[in-house]
Amino acid sequence: MEQRTTPLSHVRNFGIIAHIDAGKTTVSERILFYTGVSHKIGEVHEGDTVMDWMEQERERGITITSAATTAFWTPSREVDKSDPSEKFRFNIIDTPGHIDFTIEVRRSMRVLDGAVVVFDGVAGVEPQSETNWRYADEGEVPRLCFVNKLDRTGANFEYCYKTILDRLTKFAVRMQIPIGEEDKHEGVIDLLALKAYHFEGEKGIDIVETEIPENLKADAKKYHDELVERIVSEDEVAMGDYLEGKEVPIESLKVILRKAVIANKIVPVYCGSALKNKGVQLVLDAVVDYLPSPLEVPPAEGLDPETDETITRHADDSEPFAALAFKLQSDPYVGQLTFFRVYSGSVESGSYVYNATTGTRERVGRILRMHANDREEVKKVYAGEIAAMVGLKDTRTGHTLCSEDHPIILESIVIPESVVSMRIEPKTKADQEKMGMALKRLSDEDPTFRVSSDEETLETIISGMGELHLDIIVDRLKREFKVEANIGRPQVAYKETITKSAEAEGKYVKQSGGRGQYGHCVITVKPLEALVEGAKIAKNVKREQHFEFVNSIKGGVIPNEFIPAVEKGVREALSRGIQAGYQVVDVSVELTFGSSHDVDSSEMAFKMAGSLAFQDATKRAGPVLLEPIMQVEVVTPEQFMGDVTGSLSSKRAQIEGMDDRGQAKAVRAKVPLAEMFGYVTTLRSMTEGRASFTMEFLEYAIVPPNVAKDIIEARR
């Protein structure tokens, strides 16, 4: 049986997060090269990276799906490289930067113990860096910062460092400063050890330690003192020694710094250029030195499904098995992969696991250790590891897998609401069957992608996090599932109702030789009052959610057998609408009088009479259009507040309130759905892409007359 090869203290689970284009994937490719996973460095601009393995990612040069990989690293400092106890196992997840794929960062943050946050050396903190930082804050994930791209024209380490302090955290502290910037960027200075490092040999693989250049000695000394002061402030004994003028040994400083980073009290900042192979190995050393192993993060908490009591699981192979499924991925060769993080215990291929979320047993077919989209089969995985299972049928993102004898439900993953929808239809009959299956697979894989059907038009509606998101989905349908589809503009499902009472008579009389047709009824329509809970409904009333039919016929003026026909005629008229052909809702119809003919009356005649009476009555009952109103929340930096509220007001919004959200402001408003199409793009261009918004359905409300007029004209 396969034994654990790396002690838990030597495991690091971390993610690489950043704004789009800060160089996350380039950093990941260097890590794979230096750790020996790949023997050639892939470049994003050449479209041959290991981590961006999807065709769409390589074409667009962006990361769409988070890729997981396992690598081994022996620190570059003076250690015995042949000693296996010096080898550290890294489980790394490279996440996307684009806001439309924000779920990938969210779910990765949920299962990682640490993160390396990459920044562009020219731009510093960018909007998506702020969002990702917020997710890391929510998960209390310890972080290191890496200011990348210092070889670019306009690169400025001090500016980037300042943006981190101003926009993200007051706890950031320089661990390095660059030797030269832009085309003069040669290496880095370690402020703790006061040593300079250059990166030579093929792909900068050889780290050469040198003396600090004369022109940087004063800066290095100043920042070294700041750093030491900041570290000793976290430890009373060291602080006492420091104030007495004693020198605190570097090893002691590292131990204090490690504790502070894990407690989120200090965020170390490193620098370099991944593209020019400078500084990446020192960041890997920092991951070993300062990011936590699974033993150093708080134990996983969950609920006992039977008693709802809180229970914990420690990172220990001997505890009962507990894991969280955080991602599904379709693999063309092995089928559905379920990525999972083991919090306690161990799991073997061929065994059974219990899905505590659904209450079902699942058989683990195979267990794979992933290297982006390459895979290595393993028999068993242990606490603190990340791997993928093949063969699970009913497990979805956020489900807990555990041992059946010791069930636990771990905290799930928060899934944001979809905000953009569009119609989709297959191009041919052959595509129709394939499309249903493909959409189901894609929505299982990506919880922010939802599929529904419009009851009124029977069209398939797809919803996602933004236009790019849906664009990629349609592209994947075509390439992976060979489904050709047409997509349309999103539509709003309006409804109609009445605002006052009215009475009308419906008469259907036809005489054409032989037997004729005769139906006659009088009805009263009025807006449907909400039924007070517990109130009784009279025997002569048929009540549904949006419609009520009251039979008040006395003395048999309409024979009983024809009354259901009148109701049927009214129902058919409901679905045809009054003004614009939309469904009529919230109407009460009372049948009060009528007459019949012994020979000529028939069900069809009374159905027609009911329909005519309803159309006539509703036209005089103050008909109005109803539209869906969304509850919208926009989170924006303060300087764009005026633009955002002005733009919302122009969209017929009712602004309900504003409050602080960290460094940003949150605006709450009720806005008609019809005004929100394309708002993602409007908001991003208005706020330099720094604002985000969420919306969910709230209620139906009356459309203002001037807007209703345009809608009715368009329908005609």
XYZ file of C-alpha atoms in Angstrom:
716
model
C 0.000 0.000 0.000
C 1.201 3.461 -0.921
C 2.537 5.316 2.117
C 2.488 9.074 2.646
C 5.734 10.246 1.059
C 5.754 13.860 2.274
C 5.139 14.693 5.962
C 2.178 17.033 6.482
C 4.474 19.775 7.757
C 6.092 19.782 4.284
C 2.831 20.241 2.333
C 1.768 23.686 1.052
C -1.618 24.225 -0.621
C -1.613 27.620 -2.250
C -3.217 29.507 -5.107
C -1.954 32.131 -7.497
C -4.445 34.993 -7.737
C -4.368 38.356 -9.512
C -6.106 40.819 -11.795
C -6.327 39.806 -15.468
C -2.932 40.276 -17.200
C -0.759 40.635 -14.075
C 1.191 37.533 -15.112
C -0.272 34.740 -12.937
C 0.067 32.057 -15.600
C 3.639 33.177 -16.456
C 4.536 32.852 -12.746
C 2.901 29.382 -12.643
C 4.853 28.257 -15.729
C 8.142 29.335 -14.050
C 7.175 27.435 -10.893
C 6.553 24.261 -12.947
C 9.917 24.679 -14.673
C 11.951 25.333 -11.505
C 10.248 22.459 -9.649
C 10.983 20.084 -12.539
C 7.355 19.375 -13.506
C 7.931 20.734 -17.029
C 11.218 20.816 -18.913
C 10.221 23.706 -21.164
C 8.711 27.023 -20.150
C 5.399 27.734 -21.902
C 4.589 31.340 -22.771
C 1.106 32.896 -22.778
C 1.877 35.026 -25.877
C 2.962 31.893 -27.779
C -0.112 29.913 -26.655
C 1.833 26.900 -25.363
C 1.417 27.158 -21.589
C 0.767 24.107 -19.418
C -1.654 25.802 -17.019
C -3.793 27.524 -19.692
C -4.571 24.290 -21.509
C -8.044 25.053 -22.960
C -8.118 26.185 -26.611
C -10.147 29.269 -25.655
C -7.522 30.213 -23.041
C -4.648 29.919 -25.488
C -6.430 31.926 -28.183
C -7.513 34.759 -25.911
C -4.413 34.720 -23.707
C -6.554 34.647 -20.546
C -7.183 32.043 -17.874
C -10.783 30.760 -17.807
C -10.676 27.728 -15.568
C -8.497 27.216 -12.502
C -5.848 24.549 -13.150
C -4.480 22.418 -10.302
C -1.005 20.934 -10.259
C 1.330 19.164 -7.853
C 5.046 19.957 -7.702
C 8.001 19.302 -5.388
C 10.448 21.987 -4.258
C 13.716 21.882 -2.387
C 14.474 25.364 -0.991
C 17.217 27.207 -2.877
C 19.039 28.166 0.337
C 21.964 26.150 1.740
C 20.459 22.722 2.464
C 21.404 19.151 1.682
C 19.611 18.758 -1.666
C 19.820 14.953 -1.493
C 18.017 14.835 1.874
C 14.354 13.840 1.160
C 13.239 15.599 4.371
C 14.105 18.918 2.691
C 11.589 18.294 -0.118
C 8.283 20.184 0.045
C 5.108 19.228 -1.802
C 3.222 22.110 -3.426
C -0.422 21.716 -4.468
C -0.905 24.803 -6.628
C -4.044 26.267 -8.207
C -3.650 28.900 -10.957
C -6.894 30.921 -10.981
C -8.467 33.241 -13.601
C -8.342 37.038 -13.265
C -11.459 38.013 -15.231
C -14.542 39.010 -13.171
C -16.798 36.716 -15.270
C -14.939 33.675 -13.874
C -14.905 34.909 -10.306
C -16.402 31.610 -9.031
C -13.079 29.926 -9.871
C -11.247 32.193 -7.402
C -14.010 31.890 -4.824
C -14.007 28.114 -4.781
C -10.204 27.902 -4.893
C -9.899 30.261 -1.896
C -12.256 27.951 -0.022
C -9.879 24.955 -0.194
C -6.443 26.609 -0.072
C -4.280 27.364 2.952
C -2.389 30.284 1.399
C -2.134 32.485 -1.669
C 0.496 34.251 -3.733
C -1.059 37.486 -5.022
C 0.598 38.737 -8.222
C 0.599 42.419 -9.207
C 1.569 44.167 -12.423
C 4.709 46.270 -11.715
C 3.296 49.170 -13.761
C -0.372 49.201 -12.689
C -0.068 48.058 -9.058
C -3.410 47.131 -7.462
C -6.127 46.691 -10.115
C -9.905 46.170 -9.672
C -9.886 42.385 -9.765
C -6.963 42.343 -7.298
C -9.355 44.094 -4.887
C -12.157 41.564 -5.471
C -9.816 38.573 -5.094
C -8.274 40.117 -1.986
C -11.804 40.392 -0.547
C -12.411 36.663 -1.205
C -9.112 35.841 0.515
C -10.154 38.061 3.459
C -13.484 36.197 3.702
C -11.601 32.892 3.872
C -8.907 34.369 6.175
C -6.245 33.019 3.809
C -2.609 34.045 4.589
C -0.948 35.788 1.618
C 2.371 36.761 0.060
C 2.551 39.497 -2.603
C 4.724 39.313 -5.717
C 5.177 42.530 -7.712
C 5.802 41.125 -11.204
C 6.751 42.669 -14.580
C 9.409 45.009 -13.132
C 11.175 44.749 -16.536
C 8.296 46.625 -18.251
C 8.542 50.257 -19.332
C 6.965 52.348 -16.596
C 7.486 49.709 -13.864
C 7.717 51.217 -10.371
C 8.021 48.969 -7.320
C 7.492 51.752 -4.768
C 4.275 52.901 -6.500
C 2.920 49.327 -6.481
C 3.850 48.865 -2.839
C 1.999 52.094 -1.997
C -1.162 50.932 -3.829
C -1.100 47.684 -1.816
C -0.911 49.693 1.435
C -3.614 52.164 0.345
C -6.122 49.859 -1.289
C -5.663 46.398 0.192
C -3.952 46.186 3.553
C -1.985 48.224 6.058
C -0.114 45.031 7.025
C 2.041 44.811 3.876
C 5.802 44.981 4.409
C 8.716 44.966 1.902
C 10.827 41.790 2.009
C 12.782 42.752 -1.115
C 13.550 45.754 -3.294
C 14.530 45.490 -6.974
C 18.020 46.132 -8.349
C 17.078 48.458 -11.222
C 13.707 48.786 -12.955
C 12.416 48.658 -16.543
C 15.231 47.493 -18.898
C 17.795 47.895 -16.090
C 16.104 45.304 -13.839
C 18.898 42.876 -12.882
C 17.904 41.186 -9.642
C 16.587 41.704 -6.112
C 17.870 42.607 -2.637
C 16.736 40.493 0.327
C 16.061 43.047 3.080
C 16.105 40.512 5.921
C 19.526 38.988 5.088
C 20.820 42.205 3.398
C 22.083 40.247 0.384
C 21.683 40.855 -3.361
C 20.624 38.068 -5.758
C 21.083 37.723 -9.520
C 19.594 34.958 -11.650
C 21.916 33.408 -14.206
C 22.274 30.314 -16.387
C 19.490 28.828 -18.525
C 16.140 30.473 -17.644
C 17.682 32.086 -14.546
C 17.994 28.709 -12.835
C 21.246 29.600 -10.990
C 20.814 32.012 -8.078
C 23.977 34.023 -7.515
C 24.454 35.859 -4.211
C 26.397 39.139 -4.446
C 27.100 42.291 -2.480
C 24.466 45.050 -2.501
C 25.291 47.729 -5.134
C 26.668 50.947 -3.567
C 23.794 53.133 -4.827
C 21.206 50.935 -3.020
C 23.016 50.357 0.309
C 21.378 53.283 2.119
C 17.845 52.310 0.971
C 18.439 48.662 1.839
C 19.618 49.549 5.359
C 16.639 51.898 5.928
C 14.075 49.311 4.769
C 15.893 46.523 6.693
C 15.455 48.476 9.936
C 11.767 49.103 9.160
C 11.257 45.393 8.472
C 12.995 44.208 11.650
C 11.046 46.725 13.726
C 7.777 45.532 12.191
C 8.624 41.852 12.869
C 9.758 42.293 16.498
C 6.567 44.269 17.247
C 4.766 40.877 17.018
C 6.828 39.298 19.835
C 7.406 40.738 23.318
C 10.724 38.982 24.042
C 12.258 39.981 20.690
C 10.896 43.514 21.146
C 12.634 43.756 24.555
C 15.959 42.570 23.080
C 15.639 44.945 20.129
C 14.951 47.961 22.368
C 17.981 47.060 24.476
C 20.103 47.263 21.347
C 20.741 43.506 21.064
C 20.739 41.939 17.600
C 17.849 39.518 17.050
C 19.107 36.498 15.023
C 17.628 36.055 11.527
C 16.324 32.583 12.391
C 14.308 34.019 15.323
C 12.959 36.806 13.079
C 11.821 34.202 10.534
C 9.975 32.202 13.195
C 8.129 35.335 14.423
C 7.382 36.420 10.843
C 5.985 32.991 9.989
C 3.530 33.150 12.923
C 2.491 36.700 11.969
C 1.891 35.807 8.290
C -0.200 32.757 9.235
C -2.234 34.954 11.632
C -2.772 37.492 8.790
C -0.941 40.189 10.770
C 1.837 40.712 8.202
C 1.764 40.386 4.390
C 5.305 40.072 2.929
C 5.921 41.747 -0.468
C 8.422 40.278 -2.982
C 9.433 41.504 -6.430
C 10.875 40.416 -9.765
C 9.968 39.583 -13.349
C 8.605 36.132 -14.124
C 8.964 36.641 -17.879
C 12.679 37.471 -17.455
C 13.081 34.610 -14.911
C 13.968 36.831 -11.961
C 12.798 36.335 -8.401
C 10.415 33.360 -8.741
C 12.563 30.831 -6.820
C 12.812 33.224 -3.852
C 9.004 33.434 -3.756
C 8.914 29.603 -3.600
C 11.349 29.741 -0.674
C 8.989 32.262 0.966
C 6.047 29.858 0.456
C 8.042 27.237 2.381
C 9.154 29.723 5.063
C 5.962 31.684 5.692
C 2.806 30.057 4.300
C 1.099 27.474 6.524
C 1.079 23.712 6.178
C -2.322 21.998 6.705
C -1.255 21.470 10.349
C -1.045 25.213 10.968
C -4.456 26.314 9.736
C -7.514 26.055 12.017
C -9.201 22.613 11.872
C -12.089 22.268 9.401
C -15.476 22.947 11.007
C -18.750 21.413 9.889
C -22.191 20.363 11.053
C -23.326 16.938 12.167
C -26.166 16.211 9.665
C -28.242 14.491 12.368
C -27.898 16.849 15.325
C -26.807 20.120 13.609
C -24.032 20.440 16.198
C -20.678 21.929 15.154
C -17.916 19.329 14.854
C -14.267 19.713 13.819
C -11.827 17.646 11.777
C -8.062 18.016 12.225
C -5.507 17.514 9.452
C -4.629 13.992 10.575
C -4.581 10.732 8.597
C -5.999 8.801 11.562
C -9.179 10.930 11.851
C -12.376 9.998 9.926
C -12.286 10.941 6.231
C -13.726 14.378 5.313
C -13.229 16.256 2.034
C -14.844 19.070 0.058
C -15.541 18.799 -3.683
C -14.678 22.224 -5.070
C -14.694 21.819 -8.850
C -16.014 19.577 -11.618
C -14.274 19.296 -14.957
C -15.173 17.310 -18.083
C -12.144 15.446 -19.360
C -12.322 14.047 -22.922
C -10.331 10.932 -21.910
C -11.564 9.919 -18.454
C -14.991 11.607 -18.189
C -16.082 13.741 -15.254
C -13.329 14.730 -12.809
C -14.263 15.857 -9.298
C -11.525 17.931 -7.644
C -11.472 17.619 -3.869
C -9.453 18.762 -0.866
C -8.966 16.231 1.939
C -9.292 17.857 5.370
C -8.882 14.713 7.480
C -8.349 10.976 7.088
C -7.505 9.340 3.762
C -9.323 7.812 0.785
C -8.399 4.945 -1.562
C -9.391 4.318 -5.164
C -12.059 1.598 -5.436
C -13.548 2.476 -2.026
C -16.934 4.048 -1.255
C -17.416 7.565 0.087
C -20.552 9.129 1.568
C -21.859 12.388 0.108
C -23.254 14.029 3.263
C -24.865 16.873 1.278
C -27.122 14.562 -0.771
C -27.131 11.579 1.605
C -25.897 9.132 -1.086
C -22.994 6.679 -1.346
C -20.592 7.046 -4.253
C -17.880 4.713 -5.521
C -14.451 6.217 -6.158
C -13.294 4.779 -9.491
C -9.790 6.215 -9.748
C -7.834 8.943 -7.986
C -5.636 11.231 -10.054
C -3.015 13.732 -9.064
C -3.328 16.540 -11.574
C -0.635 18.441 -13.448
C -2.933 20.970 -15.210
C -4.587 18.631 -17.750
C -2.019 15.818 -17.454
C -2.621 13.272 -14.754
C -0.858 10.670 -12.663
C -2.843 7.854 -11.069
C -2.445 7.279 -7.315
C -3.943 4.634 -5.041
C -4.516 6.773 -1.970
C -4.596 10.425 -0.893
C -4.107 11.727 2.622
C -5.160 14.645 4.823
C -4.118 18.044 3.502
C -3.868 16.948 -0.132
C -5.704 18.057 -3.280
C -6.544 15.528 -6.016
C -9.288 14.524 -8.451
C -11.653 11.527 -8.431
C -13.186 9.765 -11.411
C -16.517 7.967 -11.172
C -18.641 10.178 -8.907
C -22.165 10.569 -10.335
C -24.083 12.954 -8.045
C -21.375 15.105 -6.468
C -21.398 18.822 -7.292
C -19.375 21.902 -6.313
C -19.538 22.493 -2.561
C -20.636 18.956 -1.588
C -18.975 17.228 1.370
C -17.521 13.713 0.977
C -16.870 11.806 4.196
C -16.936 8.405 5.864
C -20.475 7.059 6.322
C -19.907 6.188 9.998
C -18.810 9.744 10.864
C -20.896 12.107 8.691
C -20.108 15.823 8.577
C -21.265 18.679 6.330
C -18.478 21.199 5.742
C -19.317 24.816 4.993
C -20.246 25.023 1.313
C -19.062 27.549 -1.281
C -21.020 30.782 -1.778
C -22.178 30.915 -5.397
C -22.916 34.380 -6.814
C -26.158 35.008 -8.736
C -26.107 34.944 -12.538
C -26.741 38.396 -13.984
C -26.892 38.074 -17.767
C -29.242 35.839 -19.787
C -29.849 35.088 -23.446
C -31.952 32.784 -25.601
C -30.276 29.834 -27.294
C -31.639 27.392 -29.848
C -30.042 24.488 -31.722
C -29.416 25.048 -35.432
C -30.565 21.574 -36.519
C -32.662 18.671 -35.228
C -29.448 16.685 -34.621
C -28.079 19.500 -32.423
C -31.267 19.559 -30.330
C -30.644 16.358 -28.346
C -26.923 17.012 -27.965
C -27.546 20.569 -26.747
C -29.627 19.503 -23.730
C -26.939 17.079 -22.546
C -24.097 19.541 -23.212
C -25.798 22.381 -21.285
C -26.396 20.041 -18.333
C -22.712 19.030 -18.296
C -21.582 22.670 -18.445
C -23.939 23.783 -15.660
C -22.744 20.903 -13.434
C -19.178 22.020 -14.052
C -19.798 25.739 -13.505
C -22.356 26.596 -10.783
C -22.624 30.234 -11.941
C -23.904 29.043 -15.342
C -27.636 28.266 -15.218
C -30.069 26.840 -17.762
C -33.836 27.389 -17.648
C -36.727 27.431 -20.075
C -39.220 30.232 -20.625
C -42.675 28.782 -19.920
C -44.334 31.266 -22.221
C -42.089 31.006 -25.292
C -40.697 27.498 -24.479
C -37.242 28.789 -25.433
C -34.084 27.737 -23.601
C -32.523 30.576 -21.592
C -28.892 30.478 -20.467
C -27.650 32.759 -17.673
C -24.158 33.587 -16.494
C -21.831 36.117 -14.886
C -21.309 38.313 -17.933
C -21.187 38.513 -21.707
C -17.695 36.972 -21.938
C -18.827 34.090 -19.736
C -21.755 33.219 -22.050
C -19.580 33.782 -25.105
C -17.104 31.152 -23.852
C -19.968 28.745 -23.012
C -21.344 28.985 -26.584
C -17.791 28.523 -27.918
C -17.322 25.408 -25.752
C -20.672 24.002 -26.955
C -19.360 24.231 -30.483
C -15.860 22.847 -29.884
C -16.165 20.306 -27.087
C -19.701 19.082 -27.719
C -19.974 19.777 -31.486
C -23.290 21.621 -30.999
C -24.110 24.487 -33.379
C -26.495 27.015 -31.793
C -28.102 30.365 -32.535
C -28.205 32.892 -29.710
C -30.575 35.827 -29.354
C -30.842 38.997 -27.372
C -32.215 38.544 -23.865
C -35.931 39.292 -23.475
C -38.008 40.419 -20.501
C -41.092 38.376 -19.504
C -43.728 41.086 -19.002
C -47.193 40.317 -17.598
C -50.555 42.174 -17.654
C -53.235 42.900 -15.029
C -56.164 45.238 -14.254
C -56.488 48.034 -11.708
C -60.288 48.413 -11.193
C -63.634 46.583 -11.514
C -65.736 46.401 -14.678
C -68.764 44.466 -15.910
C -69.413 43.157 -19.429
C -71.795 40.932 -21.321
C -70.725 38.294 -23.805
C -73.184 37.020 -26.390
C -72.418 34.465 -29.059
C -75.365 33.893 -31.380
C -75.153 32.203 -34.791
C -77.992 31.058 -37.000
C -77.126 29.327 -40.246
C -79.954 26.942 -41.176
C -80.551 23.895 -38.966
C -79.257 24.047 -35.415
C -77.721 27.418 -34.339
C -75.310 28.482 -31.600
C -76.382 30.414 -28.509
C -74.305 31.412 -25.478
C -74.868 34.421 -23.219
C -73.166 35.415 -19.963
C -72.520 38.498 -17.816
C -69.291 38.734 -15.813
C -67.650 41.186 -13.410
C -63.832 41.411 -13.308
C -61.837 42.968 -10.469
C -58.240 42.917 -9.220
C -57.567 39.767 -7.182
C -57.164 40.456 -3.476
C -54.446 38.441 -1.727
C -55.990 35.680 0.363
C -55.381 36.289 4.068
C -53.719 33.219 5.574
C -56.193 30.802 7.090
C -59.264 32.491 5.518
C -61.834 30.085 4.095
C -62.719 30.052 0.387
C -66.460 29.828 -0.402
C -67.746 26.711 -2.176
C -68.612 28.573 -5.390
C -65.064 29.988 -5.763
C -62.111 28.376 -7.598
C -58.882 30.003 -6.381
C -55.337 29.753 -7.757
C -52.214 31.846 -7.287
C -53.016 34.436 -9.987
C -56.661 33.755 -10.902
C -60.044 33.293 -9.256
C -63.340 32.163 -10.821
C -66.559 32.832 -8.847
C -69.846 31.182 -9.876
C -72.755 33.389 -8.667
C -75.488 32.023 -10.988
C -78.907 31.777 -9.246
C -81.997 29.902 -10.359
C -80.269 27.955 -13.158
C -80.345 30.800 -15.724
C -77.236 29.095 -17.157
C -77.455 25.283 -16.873
C -74.726 23.795 -14.657
C -73.111 21.809 -17.485
C -72.196 25.042 -19.347
C -70.502 26.879 -16.447
C -67.099 25.095 -16.872
C -67.207 26.145 -20.565
C -67.497 29.840 -19.572
C -64.483 29.388 -17.240
C -62.512 27.709 -20.043
C -63.230 30.650 -22.389
C -62.037 33.108 -19.711
C -58.803 31.105 -19.152
C -57.989 31.073 -22.861
C -58.451 34.858 -22.995
C -56.110 35.188 -19.958
C -53.204 33.652 -21.850
C -53.797 35.898 -24.889
C -53.437 39.139 -22.902
C -55.328 42.437 -23.096
C -52.945 45.022 -24.543
C -49.700 43.409 -25.698
C -50.396 39.686 -25.688
C -48.679 38.882 -22.368
C -50.232 36.583 -19.749
C -52.896 38.268 -17.551
C -52.401 37.721 -13.802
C -54.096 38.564 -10.486
C -57.696 38.788 -11.784
C -60.958 37.718 -10.133
C -63.817 36.871 -12.546
C -67.397 36.565 -11.239
C -70.101 34.988 -13.429
C -73.304 36.832 -12.357
C -75.993 36.293 -15.004
C -76.771 34.858 -18.425
C -79.359 32.997 -20.455
C -79.562 29.827 -22.516
C -81.553 28.313 -25.383
C -83.081 24.840 -25.100
C -81.885 23.706 -28.526
C -79.059 26.010 -29.657
C -76.934 26.315 -26.477
C -73.653 24.351 -26.506
C -70.333 24.229 -24.668
C -68.566 25.901 -27.571
C -71.043 28.802 -27.630
C -70.631 29.466 -23.878
C -66.833 29.213 -24.181
C -66.898 31.910 -26.900
C -69.302 34.042 -24.826
C -66.972 33.805 -21.768
C -63.946 34.809 -23.842
C -65.724 37.792 -25.449
C -67.092 38.998 -22.095
C -63.615 38.805 -20.490
C -61.932 40.753 -23.314
C -64.595 43.437 -23.185
C -64.549 43.768 -19.377
C -60.760 43.910 -18.961
C -60.385 46.662 -21.589
C -62.531 48.863 -19.328
C -60.898 47.742 -16.064
C -57.770 49.938 -16.257
C -55.384 47.408 -17.845
C -51.647 47.837 -17.109
C -48.363 46.090 -17.972
C -46.204 44.565 -15.214
C -42.418 44.174 -15.396
C -39.865 42.311 -13.247
C -38.015 44.586 -10.788
C -34.554 43.567 -9.630
C -32.864 44.265 -6.320
C -29.464 45.626 -7.419
C -26.376 46.312 -5.339
C -23.409 48.131 -6.869
C -20.088 48.147 -4.977
C -17.900 50.989 -6.249
C -14.847 53.011 -5.176
C -15.993 56.330 -3.712
C -14.716 58.515 -6.566
C -17.232 56.946 -9.000
C -20.198 57.277 -6.635
C -21.792 60.227 -8.498
C -21.479 58.537 -11.910
C -22.983 55.294 -10.602
C -26.001 56.900 -8.895
C -26.591 59.156 -11.936
C -26.480 56.194 -14.279
C -28.874 54.189 -12.073
C -31.340 57.116 -11.910
C -31.368 57.275 -15.720
C -32.403 53.606 -15.665
C -35.655 54.329 -13.741
C -34.018 53.087 -10.527
C -35.311 53.796 -7.029
C -32.174 54.261 -4.924
C -32.859 52.877 -1.451
C -29.641 53.520 0.405
C -25.855 53.622 0.505
C -23.364 52.243 2.982
C -19.622 51.672 3.388
C -18.125 48.398 2.205
C -14.486 48.403 3.355
C -12.740 51.039 1.250
C -15.670 51.113 -1.203
C -19.320 52.242 -1.182
C -22.346 50.017 -1.771
C -25.460 51.457 -3.465
C -28.759 49.564 -3.126
C -31.534 50.163 -5.642
C -34.628 48.658 -7.253
C -34.245 48.657 -11.033
C -36.451 47.264 -13.837
C -34.794 44.235 -15.476
C -35.358 45.729 -18.951
C -32.929 48.543 -18.094
C -30.195 46.226 -16.814
C -29.206 44.463 -20.063
C -25.623 45.335 -20.959
C -25.162 47.063 -17.589
C -22.048 44.950 -16.900
C -20.253 46.699 -19.747
C -21.645 50.163 -18.893
C -20.570 49.863 -15.254
C -17.085 48.626 -16.090
C -16.397 51.417 -18.575
C -17.778 54.035 -16.160
C -15.607 52.908 -13.204
C -12.397 51.732 -14.958
C -13.640 48.210 -14.270
C -13.363 48.704 -10.501
C -17.043 48.375 -9.579
C -19.086 45.191 -9.483
C -22.797 44.556 -9.070
C -25.187 41.785 -8.112
C -28.887 41.570 -8.866
C -31.752 39.256 -8.011
C -35.458 39.194 -8.803
C -37.598 41.116 -6.304
C -41.161 41.624 -7.596
C -43.410 42.575 -10.508
C -44.459 46.255 -10.687
C -46.538 48.443 -13.010
C -44.717 49.800 -16.070
C -44.971 53.632 -16.366
C -47.450 54.656 -19.127
C -44.845 56.226 -21.465
C -42.675 53.063 -21.368
C -45.730 50.783 -21.668
C -46.804 52.642 -24.812
C -43.489 51.796 -26.537
C -43.671 48.131 -25.480
C -47.257 47.779 -26.767
C -46.328 49.460 -30.076
C -43.351 47.116 -30.493
C -45.534 44.040 -29.848
C -48.056 45.127 -32.455
